[in-house]
Short mmCIF file of C-alpha atoms in Angstrom, two decimals:
data_model
loop_
_atom_site.label_atom_id
_atom_site.label_comp_id
_atom_site.label_asym_id
_atom_site.label_seq_id
_atom_site.Cartn_x
_atom_site.Cartn_y
_atom_site.Cartn_z
CA MET Z 27 -0.06 0.02 0.02
CA TYR Z 28 0.96 3.67 -0.32
CA LYS Z 29 2.13 5.43 2.85
CA LEU Z 30 -0.60 7.93 3.13
CA PRO Z 31 -0.41 10.26 6.14
CA LEU Z 32 -3.02 9.59 8.77
CA ILE Z 33 -5.79 12.26 8.73
CA LYS Z 34 -6.34 14.18 11.91
CA ILE Z 35 -9.68 15.57 13.02
CA SER Z 36 -9.79 18.09 15.95
CA ASN Z 37 -11.83 20.79 17.59
CA LYS Z 38 -15.17 19.16 17.02
CA LYS Z 39 -18.10 21.45 17.91
CA ILE Z 40 -21.91 20.89 17.82
CA ASP Z 41 -24.45 23.73 17.89
CA LYS Z 42 -27.91 21.96 18.50
CA LEU Z 43 -29.67 25.25 18.14
CA LYS Z 44 -28.44 25.77 14.61
CA ASN Z 45 -28.08 22.10 13.71
CA LEU Z 46 -24.51 22.85 12.97
CA PHE Z 47 -21.24 20.65 13.28
CA THR Z 48 -17.81 22.07 12.62
CA CYS Z 49 -14.32 20.59 12.98
CA ASN Z 50 -10.77 21.07 11.79
CA ILE Z 51 -9.20 18.41 9.43
CA THR Z 52 -5.44 18.34 8.95
CA ASN Z 53 -2.79 16.06 7.40
CA ILE Z 54 -4.73 15.66 4.13
CA SER Z 55 -2.46 14.78 1.08
CA ASP Z 56 -4.59 16.61 -1.41
CA VAL Z 57 -7.81 18.78 -1.46
CA SER Z 58 -9.50 16.09 -3.64
CA PHE Z 59 -10.09 14.04 -0.49
CA MET Z 60 -12.12 16.90 1.05
CA ASN Z 61 -13.97 17.57 -2.15
CA CYS Z 62 -14.93 13.89 -2.48
CA LEU Z 63 -16.16 13.73 1.15
CA ARG Z 64 -18.18 17.02 0.62
CA ARG Z 65 -19.81 15.58 -2.57
CA ILE Z 66 -20.75 12.31 -0.79
CA ILE Z 67 -22.20 14.09 2.36
CA GLU Z 68 -24.26 16.36 0.11
CA SER Z 69 -25.74 13.86 -2.27
CA GLU Z 70 -24.80 10.20 -1.64
CA ILE Z 71 -25.89 9.37 1.92
CA PRO Z 72 -28.95 7.16 1.72
CA TRP Z 73 -31.93 8.71 3.50
CA ILE Z 74 -35.66 8.28 3.73
CA ALA Z 75 -38.48 10.48 2.60
CA PHE Z 76 -42.04 10.44 1.44
CA ASP Z 77 -42.22 9.29 -2.18
CA GLU Z 78 -45.29 7.42 -3.35
CA ILE Z 79 -48.09 9.83 -2.56
CA HIS Z 80 -51.48 9.01 -4.21
CA ILE Z 81 -54.10 11.74 -3.80
CA GLU Z 82 -57.48 10.21 -3.97
CA GLU Z 83 -59.48 13.46 -3.43
CA ASN Z 84 -58.43 17.13 -3.31
CA ASN Z 85 -60.54 20.27 -3.86
CA THR Z 86 -58.55 22.45 -1.63
CA LEU Z 87 -56.79 25.76 -2.73
CA LEU Z 88 -53.57 23.91 -3.44
CA HIS Z 89 -53.16 21.65 -6.46
CA ASN Z 90 -51.95 18.04 -6.22
CA GLU Z 91 -48.32 18.51 -7.14
CA PHE Z 92 -48.03 21.40 -4.65
CA ILE Z 93 -49.25 19.27 -1.80
CA GLN Z 94 -47.10 16.29 -2.88
CA HIS Z 95 -44.03 18.38 -2.82
CA ARG Z 96 -44.82 19.78 0.59
CA ILE Z 97 -45.26 16.41 2.02
CA GLU Z 98 -42.12 14.98 0.44
CA LEU Z 99 -39.96 17.67 2.13
CA LEU Z 100 -41.37 17.07 5.64
CA PRO Z 101 -38.52 16.44 8.15
CA LEU Z 102 -38.53 12.77 9.54
CA TYR Z 103 -37.53 11.63 12.95
CA ILE Z 104 -36.28 8.07 12.41
CA ASN Z 105 -33.23 6.10 13.82
CA TYR Z 106 -30.96 5.66 10.90
CA GLU Z 107 -30.39 2.01 11.49
CA LYS Z 108 -34.09 1.35 11.42
CA ILE Z 109 -35.15 3.28 8.34
CA TYR Z 110 -35.83 0.02 6.30
CA ASP Z 111 -38.44 -0.96 8.97
CA HIS Z 112 -40.78 1.85 7.69
CA LEU Z 113 -40.76 1.15 3.93
CA GLU Z 114 -43.81 -1.15 3.97
CA LYS Z 115 -46.05 1.20 5.99
CA ASN Z 116 -48.90 3.08 4.45
CA PHE Z 117 -49.61 6.48 5.87
CA LYS Z 118 -53.21 7.78 5.26
CA LEU Z 119 -54.21 11.41 5.61
CA THR Z 120 -57.86 12.51 5.42
CA LYS Z 121 -59.54 15.84 6.38
CA PHE Z 122 -62.97 17.27 5.61
CA HIS Z 123 -64.18 20.71 6.66
CA ASP Z 124 -67.76 20.09 7.61
CA ASP Z 125 -67.98 22.26 10.82
CA LYS Z 126 -71.05 24.49 10.26
CA LYS Z 127 -69.99 26.66 13.19
CA LYS Z 128 -66.74 27.56 11.31
CA LYS Z 129 -68.32 28.11 7.84
CA GLU Z 130 -66.52 31.39 7.30
CA ALA Z 131 -63.16 30.15 8.63
CA ARG Z 132 -60.50 28.08 6.97
CA ILE Z 133 -59.03 25.11 8.90
CA THR Z 134 -55.38 24.03 8.61
CA LEU Z 135 -54.20 20.47 7.83
CA TYR Z 136 -51.07 19.73 9.75
CA SER Z 137 -48.31 17.13 9.42
CA ASN Z 138 -49.27 15.31 12.68
CA GLU Z 139 -52.67 14.27 11.27
CA PHE Z 140 -51.36 11.30 9.25
CA GLU Z 141 -52.70 8.04 10.54
CA ASN Z 142 -50.08 5.75 12.29
CA ILE Z 143 -47.46 8.57 12.00
CA ASN Z 144 -46.57 8.27 15.74
CA LYS Z 145 -43.40 10.38 16.32
CA ILE Z 146 -41.95 10.14 12.86
CA ILE Z 147 -42.77 13.82 12.10
CA PRO Z 148 -42.07 15.81 15.26
CA PRO Z 149 -43.15 19.39 15.81
CA TYR Z 150 -40.58 22.20 15.51
CA ASN Z 151 -40.53 24.59 18.45
CA ASN Z 152 -43.96 23.02 19.48
CA TYR Z 153 -45.45 23.84 16.03
CA HIS Z 154 -46.56 21.06 13.55
CA PHE Z 155 -45.97 21.70 9.79
CA PRO Z 156 -48.88 23.09 7.90
CA ILE Z 157 -49.72 21.23 4.57
CA THR Z 158 -52.74 23.07 3.37
CA LYS Z 159 -55.89 25.04 4.37
CA LEU Z 160 -59.51 23.92 3.70
CA CYS Z 161 -62.55 26.06 3.36
CA TYR Z 162 -66.10 24.79 4.37
CA GLY Z 163 -67.07 21.83 2.30
CA GLN Z 164 -63.55 21.06 1.07
CA LYS Z 165 -61.83 17.67 1.47
CA ILE Z 166 -58.50 15.99 1.06
CA ALA Z 167 -57.64 12.29 1.12
CA LEU Z 168 -54.28 10.71 0.25
CA ASN Z 169 -51.98 7.74 0.86
CA ALA Z 170 -48.30 8.06 1.37
CA LYS Z 171 -45.22 5.71 1.47
CA LEU Z 172 -41.62 6.19 2.37
CA ASN Z 173 -38.66 5.42 0.10
CA ILE Z 174 -34.85 5.33 0.54
CA ASP Z 175 -32.60 7.09 -1.92
CA ILE Z 176 -29.87 9.68 -2.22
CA GLY Z 177 -29.64 13.36 -2.79
CA LYS Z 178 -28.52 12.90 -6.41
CA THR Z 179 -32.00 11.57 -7.14
CA HIS Z 180 -33.82 14.31 -5.27
CA ALA Z 181 -33.03 16.98 -2.70
CA LYS Z 182 -35.47 15.51 -0.31
CA TYR Z 183 -33.11 12.63 0.32
CA SER Z 184 -30.20 14.92 1.22
CA PRO Z 185 -29.48 15.13 5.02
CA THR Z 186 -27.61 18.46 4.71
CA ALA Z 187 -28.56 22.02 4.00
CA VAL Z 188 -24.89 23.18 3.94
CA CYS Z 189 -21.74 21.15 3.60
CA LEU Z 190 -18.45 23.06 2.94
CA TYR Z 191 -14.83 23.40 3.81
CA GLU Z 192 -12.64 26.50 4.03
CA TYR Z 193 -8.83 26.95 4.12
CA GLU Z 194 -6.71 30.09 4.37
CA GLU Z 195 -3.71 29.17 2.26
CA PHE Z 196 -3.71 30.09 -1.45
CA GLU Z 197 -2.33 26.64 -2.32
CA THR Z 198 -3.05 23.48 -0.32
CA ASN Z 199 -0.43 21.05 0.97
CA ILE Z 200 -0.08 18.52 3.83
CA LYS Z 201 0.03 21.23 6.38
CA THR Z 202 -3.23 22.95 5.25
CA LYS Z 203 -5.95 23.15 7.96
CA TYR Z 204 -9.39 22.68 6.61
CA ASN Z 205 -12.39 24.17 8.48
CA PHE Z 206 -15.25 21.69 7.78
CA LYS Z 207 -18.88 22.68 8.32
CA ILE Z 208 -22.10 20.61 8.08
CA GLU Z 209 -25.58 22.17 8.67
CA SER Z 210 -28.22 19.55 8.59
CA CYS Z 211 -31.72 19.69 7.25
CA GLY Z 212 -34.95 19.08 9.02
CA HIS Z 213 -34.01 15.38 9.46
CA VAL Z 214 -31.92 16.36 12.48
CA PHE Z 215 -35.01 17.32 14.38
CA GLY Z 216 -34.58 13.53 14.74
CA PRO Z 217 -31.67 11.33 15.76
CA ILE Z 218 -29.45 11.99 12.57
CA GLU Z 219 -27.51 14.90 13.99
CA PRO Z 220 -24.89 16.81 11.96
CA ASP Z 221 -21.93 15.03 13.72
CA LYS Z 222 -23.52 11.74 12.67
CA ILE Z 223 -23.95 12.98 9.07
CA PHE Z 224 -20.11 13.45 9.11
CA ILE Z 225 -19.56 9.78 10.16
CA LEU Z 226 -22.06 8.66 7.60
CA GLY Z 227 -20.23 10.42 4.77
CA LEU Z 228 -17.01 8.68 5.83
CA VAL Z 229 -18.77 5.26 6.02
CA VAL Z 230 -20.28 5.74 2.49
CA MET Z 231 -16.91 6.92 1.11
CA PHE Z 232 -15.34 3.72 2.73
CA TYR Z 233 -18.00 1.44 1.15
CA LYS Z 234 -17.65 3.01 -2.25
CA LEU Z 235 -13.91 2.10 -2.19
CA HIS Z 236 -14.68 -1.30 -0.65
CA ILE Z 237 -17.19 -2.12 -3.55
CA LEU Z 238 -14.56 -0.98 -6.12
CA GLU Z 239 -11.86 -3.13 -4.43
CA CYS Z 240 -14.06 -6.21 -4.51
CA ASP Z 241 -14.80 -5.48 -8.12
CA LEU Z 242 -11.08 -5.44 -8.98
CA LEU Z 243 -10.46 -8.57 -7.02
CA GLU Z 244 -13.57 -10.22 -8.72
CA LYS Z 245 -14.88 -11.45 -5.37
CA LYS Z 246 -18.21 -11.23 -3.67
CA CYS Z 247 -18.74 -7.95 -1.74
CA GLU Z 248 -19.88 -8.27 1.79
CA ALA Z 249 -20.69 -5.85 4.56
CA ILE Z 250 -17.80 -4.75 6.91
CA LYS Z 251 -18.15 -5.30 10.65
CA PHE Z 252 -16.83 -2.34 12.64
CA ASN Z 253 -15.91 -2.44 16.38
CA LYS Z 254 -18.57 0.01 17.40
CA LYS Z 255 -22.21 -1.30 17.29
CA TYR Z 256 -23.58 2.01 15.95
CA LEU Z 257 -21.14 1.89 13.10
CA SER Z 258 -21.95 -1.63 12.30
CA ASP Z 259 -25.62 -0.95 12.36
CA ILE Z 260 -25.50 2.06 10.02
CA SER Z 261 -22.93 0.33 7.76
CA ASP Z 262 -25.48 -2.46 7.25
CA VAL Z 263 -28.02 0.09 6.07
CA ILE Z 264 -25.57 1.72 3.76
CA PHE Z 265 -24.38 -1.62 2.30
CA LYS Z 266 -27.87 -2.89 1.80
CA PHE Z 267 -28.74 0.36 -0.09
CA LEU Z 268 -25.66 0.36 -2.26
CA SER Z 269 -26.10 -3.27 -3.14
CA LYS Z 270 -29.78 -2.94 -4.10
CA LYS Z 271 -29.86 0.52 -5.55
CA ASN Z 272 -27.71 -0.06 -8.54
CA LYS Z 273 -27.56 -3.26 -10.57
CA ASP Z 274 -24.00 -2.43 -11.68
CA TYR Z 275 -22.50 -3.01 -8.27
CA LYS Z 276 -20.77 -6.32 -8.17
CA ILE Z 277 -22.60 -8.43 -5.54
CA ASN Z 278 -21.95 -11.67 -7.36
CA SER Z 279 -20.13 -13.00 -10.32
CA GLU Z 280 -23.18 -12.56 -12.61
CA VAL Z 281 -23.28 -8.60 -12.18
CA GLU Z 282 -21.41 -6.38 -14.73
CA LYS Z 283 -18.06 -5.10 -13.60
CA LEU Z 284 -17.77 -1.60 -12.21
CA ILE Z 285 -14.19 -0.89 -13.51
CA HIS Z 286 -13.27 -1.37 -17.13
CA ILE Z 287 -9.58 -0.98 -18.08
CA VAL Z 288 -8.77 -0.68 -21.77
CA LYS Z 289 -5.56 0.28 -23.55
CA GLU Z 290 -5.98 2.68 -26.52
CA GLY Z 291 -2.66 3.37 -28.16
CA ASN Z 292 -0.19 4.68 -25.47
CA THR Z 293 -3.08 5.67 -23.17
CA ILE Z 294 -4.90 3.42 -20.72
CA LYS Z 295 -8.54 4.34 -20.28
CA ILE Z 296 -10.17 3.46 -16.98
CA LYS Z 297 -13.96 3.61 -16.93
CA ILE Z 298 -15.50 3.57 -13.46
CA LEU Z 299 -19.39 3.02 -13.43
CA ASN Z 300 -21.66 4.77 -10.92
CA GLU Z 301 -19.06 7.36 -10.02
CA ASP Z 302 -18.45 10.98 -10.83
CA TYR Z 303 -15.84 13.71 -10.21
CA GLY Z 304 -15.69 13.01 -6.51
CA ILE Z 305 -13.95 9.54 -6.82
CA GLY Z 306 -12.46 10.48 -10.24
CA ASN Z 307 -10.56 13.50 -8.94
CA LEU Z 308 -9.57 11.56 -5.77
CA PHE Z 309 -7.96 8.77 -7.76
CA THR Z 310 -6.38 11.16 -10.24
CA GLU Z 311 -4.81 13.48 -7.77
CA TYR Z 312 -3.63 10.72 -5.28
CA LEU Z 313 -2.01 8.67 -8.09
CA SER Z 314 -0.21 11.69 -9.42
CA LEU Z 315 1.17 12.30 -5.99
CA PHE Z 316 2.13 8.82 -4.91
CA GLU Z 317 2.56 6.68 -7.91
CA GLU Z 318 6.12 7.23 -9.47
CA ASN Z 319 5.30 5.10 -12.47
CA ILE Z 320 2.66 7.57 -13.88
CA SER Z 321 3.78 10.09 -16.44
CA TYR Z 322 0.39 11.40 -17.24
CA ILE Z 323 -3.14 11.12 -15.67
CA ALA Z 324 -6.38 13.03 -16.00
CA ASN Z 325 -10.09 12.42 -15.83
CA ASN Z 326 -13.22 13.51 -17.76
CA LYS Z 327 -16.98 13.04 -17.67
CA ILE Z 328 -18.31 13.53 -21.12
CA HIS Z 329 -21.89 14.44 -20.24
CA ILE Z 330 -23.41 15.57 -16.81
CA LYS Z 331 -25.98 12.72 -17.02
CA ASP Z 332 -23.43 10.02 -17.71
CA ASN Z 333 -23.28 7.50 -14.87
CA TYR Z 334 -19.48 6.93 -15.10
CA ILE Z 335 -16.13 8.69 -14.94
CA ILE Z 336 -13.20 8.02 -17.22
CA ILE Z 337 -9.53 8.28 -16.14
CA PHE Z 338 -6.80 8.46 -18.68
CA ALA Z 339 -3.25 7.33 -17.65
CA GLN Z 340 0.14 6.66 -19.08
CA LEU Z 341 2.75 4.66 -17.33
CA ILE Z 342 6.55 5.05 -17.62
CA LYS Z 343 7.09 1.27 -17.17
CA ASN Z 344 4.83 -1.63 -18.21
CA ASN Z 345 2.18 0.57 -19.67
CA ASP Z 346 -0.51 -2.09 -19.73
CA GLU Z 347 -3.85 -3.06 -18.11
CA LYS Z 348 -2.42 -5.44 -15.55
CA THR Z 349 -0.09 -2.80 -14.15
CA ILE Z 350 -2.84 -0.09 -13.75
CA HIS Z 351 -5.05 -2.70 -12.11
CA LYS Z 352 -2.40 -3.34 -9.48
CA ILE Z 353 -1.87 0.42 -8.97
CA LEU Z 354 -5.63 1.03 -8.52
CA LEU Z 355 -5.92 -1.83 -6.07
CA LYS Z 356 -3.01 -0.49 -4.08
CA LEU Z 357 -4.52 3.00 -3.88
CA ILE Z 358 -7.97 1.84 -2.88
CA LYS Z 359 -6.45 -0.29 -0.06
CA SER Z 360 -4.40 2.67 1.17
CA LEU Z 361 -7.45 5.10 1.19
CA LYS Z 362 -9.65 2.53 2.93
CA SER Z 363 -7.05 2.12 5.70
CA ILE Z 364 -6.78 5.81 6.54
CA ILE Z 365 -10.55 6.24 6.43
CA LYS Z 366 -11.18 3.32 8.76
CA LYS Z 367 -8.80 4.60 11.17
CA ILE Z 368 -10.75 7.95 11.57
CA ILE Z 369 -14.29 6.56 11.56
#
C-alpha cells in the first residue's frame, strides 16, 4: 500500500440550536479528498423521505403537485439503523371541513394528522408543519409511503442544508488546515444529527472504495463489521442500499463489472461506473502524488448525465492493463485504511 499520512480531526463542535457541526481536518495529502467527502455528504448518503403519494381526492386551494411536494420535504424523525423498517408502512391522511360553526373560517391540515405517524414527524418549536388549508365543504384524502434514496436523485433525500470546507492558504499542502462545516436539514430534528452525518459520509466513502476493491479482485462484496455497534448498524443500512440501488454493483459474479480498463494506443482508459468527479478526482490526484510510475493522468466526464467517470493514464514502465489494475488496487486499499482509522 501507499504510505498515506493519517488524517487528523480536531476541535469538534456541535451547535444544536443551529443544527451545525464544525471541525478542523489536517494532514490531508490533497484537497481532492475533502471535495470527495463533501460531494458524498451532500448527495450520496442514503436517507428516507415520502415518495409514493397518491391523492384520491383534493378540492382544496392547492393543487396535487404542490401538496405532494410539501409532504415529500417534511422532516422525519427516524433512527438511521431502522429506516428500512418503515418502507412497507402506508400512511393515510384525510380531512374534511364540515364544521358548520366555522363556515366562514379556513381550517389547517397539519403534518401530525397522518394515521399511524406516531413520532416520525415531530413538531418544530412546538409547532406542527402546515400542509394546506380547507374552506367549508372542502376535502383531501391521500395515501403516502416512504422510500430510501440519495440526494443525487432528489433534494428531499439529502440530510444536509450546507456542507462546505474552508482553508486560508492560497495553495493546499499537507499542512493545510481545513475548516469543515455541516448544517443539517430538518431530518436532524430527529436522531440523525450533524456530527453523525459526518460519520455517515465517511462510511459511505469507505464502502464505495470497498465495492470497487471487490470489483477489482472479482470477489463477492460483503458488509464490513466495525468494532462499534452503532457503526456496524449504519454500515449494514448503507451496504444494503448500495447493493440494491444499482444493478451495476458487483454483488456476485453475474453482475457487470464496475471498473473497465482498456488500452488505446499509448493511453490506458479506466472507466468507473456509478461514479463522478468525486472519486475521479480523488484517484487522479492521489495517483499523481504517490505513484512514481505515472507520467500522465487526467479524468473526464463527457456528459453531466453520464453514470460513469473516465480516467486516462500513461505509465513510464509496463504501460498495460495489468499494471494499472495493481496500482488502482494499491490506492484503494491505502485510502480504505486511513478512512477506517478515523471513523
